[in-house]
């Protein structure tokens, strides 16, 4: 099913899997986590230079936590 504006037409499953990868990389590769990830702080848009691809932009970087090993 599409996400966002009908003009964007992105697939929710594909975007969801990308979000999972982003947060898994934060946690397991980099050892920190964005602690305020709600729909208002996640922007999904078409890439400006390649409208066939999308990008996920995390907003509001005021609250992160470093994870203990």
mmCIF file of C-alpha atoms in Angstrom:
data_model
loop_
_atom_site.group_PDB
_atom_site.id
_atom_site.type_symbol
_atom_site.label_atom_id
_atom_site.label_comp_id
_atom_site.label_asym_id
_atom_site.label_seq_id
_atom_site.Cartn_x
_atom_site.Cartn_y
_atom_site.Cartn_z
ATOM 1 C CA UNK A 1 0.000 0.000 0.000
ATOM 2 C CA UNK A 2 1.250 3.532 -0.693
ATOM 3 C CA UNK A 3 2.598 5.810 2.007
ATOM 4 C CA UNK A 4 2.448 9.585 2.264
ATOM 5 C CA UNK A 5 0.954 11.735 -0.439
ATOM 6 C CA UNK A 6 -0.744 9.841 -3.279
ATOM 7 C CA UNK A 7 1.697 11.621 -5.586
ATOM 8 C CA UNK A 8 4.652 9.948 -3.869
ATOM 9 C CA UNK A 9 3.327 6.388 -4.213
ATOM 10 C CA UNK A 10 5.972 4.633 -2.125
ATOM 11 C CA UNK A 11 5.475 1.080 -0.910
ATOM 12 C CA UNK A 12 5.070 0.831 2.866
ATOM 13 C CA UNK A 13 6.807 -2.555 3.092
ATOM 14 C CA UNK A 14 9.908 -1.288 1.290
ATOM 15 C CA UNK A 15 10.066 1.891 3.396
ATOM 16 C CA UNK A 16 9.441 -0.109 6.588
ATOM 17 C CA UNK A 17 12.298 -2.486 5.821
ATOM 18 C CA UNK A 18 14.567 0.497 5.177
ATOM 19 C CA UNK A 19 13.641 1.969 8.564
ATOM 20 C CA UNK A 20 14.430 -1.346 10.236
ATOM 21 C CA UNK A 21 17.858 -1.380 8.556
ATOM 22 C CA UNK A 22 18.545 2.226 9.581
ATOM 23 C CA UNK A 23 17.753 1.556 13.247
ATOM 24 C CA UNK A 24 19.546 -1.812 13.258
ATOM 25 C CA UNK A 25 22.680 -0.112 11.879
ATOM 26 C CA UNK A 26 22.435 2.594 14.542
ATOM 27 C CA UNK A 27 22.167 0.016 17.315
ATOM 28 C CA UNK A 28 24.412 -2.821 16.173
ATOM 29 C CA UNK A 29 27.062 -1.029 14.080
ATOM 30 C CA UNK A 30 27.322 2.404 15.663
ATOM 31 C CA UNK A 31 26.130 1.805 19.233
ATOM 32 C CA UNK A 32 23.621 4.630 19.554
ATOM 33 C CA UNK A 33 19.902 5.179 19.024
ATOM 34 C CA UNK A 34 17.660 8.096 18.019
ATOM 35 C CA UNK A 35 15.265 8.275 20.966
ATOM 36 C CA UNK A 36 12.478 10.379 19.477
ATOM 37 C CA UNK A 37 11.468 8.444 16.370
ATOM 38 C CA UNK A 38 7.796 9.236 15.796
ATOM 39 C CA UNK A 39 6.081 10.020 12.477
ATOM 40 C CA UNK A 40 6.739 13.748 12.882
ATOM 41 C CA UNK A 41 10.488 13.116 13.035
ATOM 42 C CA UNK A 42 10.753 10.778 10.041
ATOM 43 C CA UNK A 43 10.579 12.254 6.556
ATOM 44 C CA UNK A 44 10.244 9.972 3.537
ATOM 45 C CA UNK A 45 10.728 11.670 0.182
ATOM 46 C CA UNK A 46 11.827 11.098 -3.366
ATOM 47 C CA UNK A 47 15.529 11.722 -3.922
ATOM 48 C CA UNK A 48 15.976 15.158 -5.485
ATOM 49 C CA UNK A 49 18.368 13.903 -8.187
ATOM 50 C CA UNK A 50 16.720 10.522 -8.808
ATOM 51 C CA UNK A 51 12.936 10.550 -8.504
ATOM 52 C CA UNK A 52 12.852 6.747 -8.929
ATOM 53 C CA UNK A 53 14.463 6.324 -5.495
ATOM 54 C CA UNK A 54 13.480 7.547 -2.063
ATOM 55 C CA UNK A 55 15.356 8.643 1.021
ATOM 56 C CA UNK A 56 14.505 8.584 4.687
ATOM 57 C CA UNK A 57 15.478 11.645 6.691
ATOM 58 C CA UNK A 58 15.537 11.480 10.483
ATOM 59 C CA UNK A 59 14.694 14.822 12.074
ATOM 60 C CA UNK A 60 15.116 16.282 15.580
ATOM 61 C CA UNK A 61 18.516 15.005 16.669
ATOM 62 C CA UNK A 62 18.238 16.356 20.194
ATOM 63 C CA UNK A 63 17.859 13.033 21.983
ATOM 64 C CA UNK A 64 20.234 10.137 21.345
ATOM 65 C CA UNK A 65 21.523 7.481 23.679
ATOM 66 C CA UNK A 66 24.830 5.689 23.491
ATOM 67 C CA UNK A 67 24.280 1.997 24.122
ATOM 68 C CA UNK A 68 26.419 -0.020 26.484
ATOM 69 C CA UNK A 69 28.198 -3.018 25.016
#
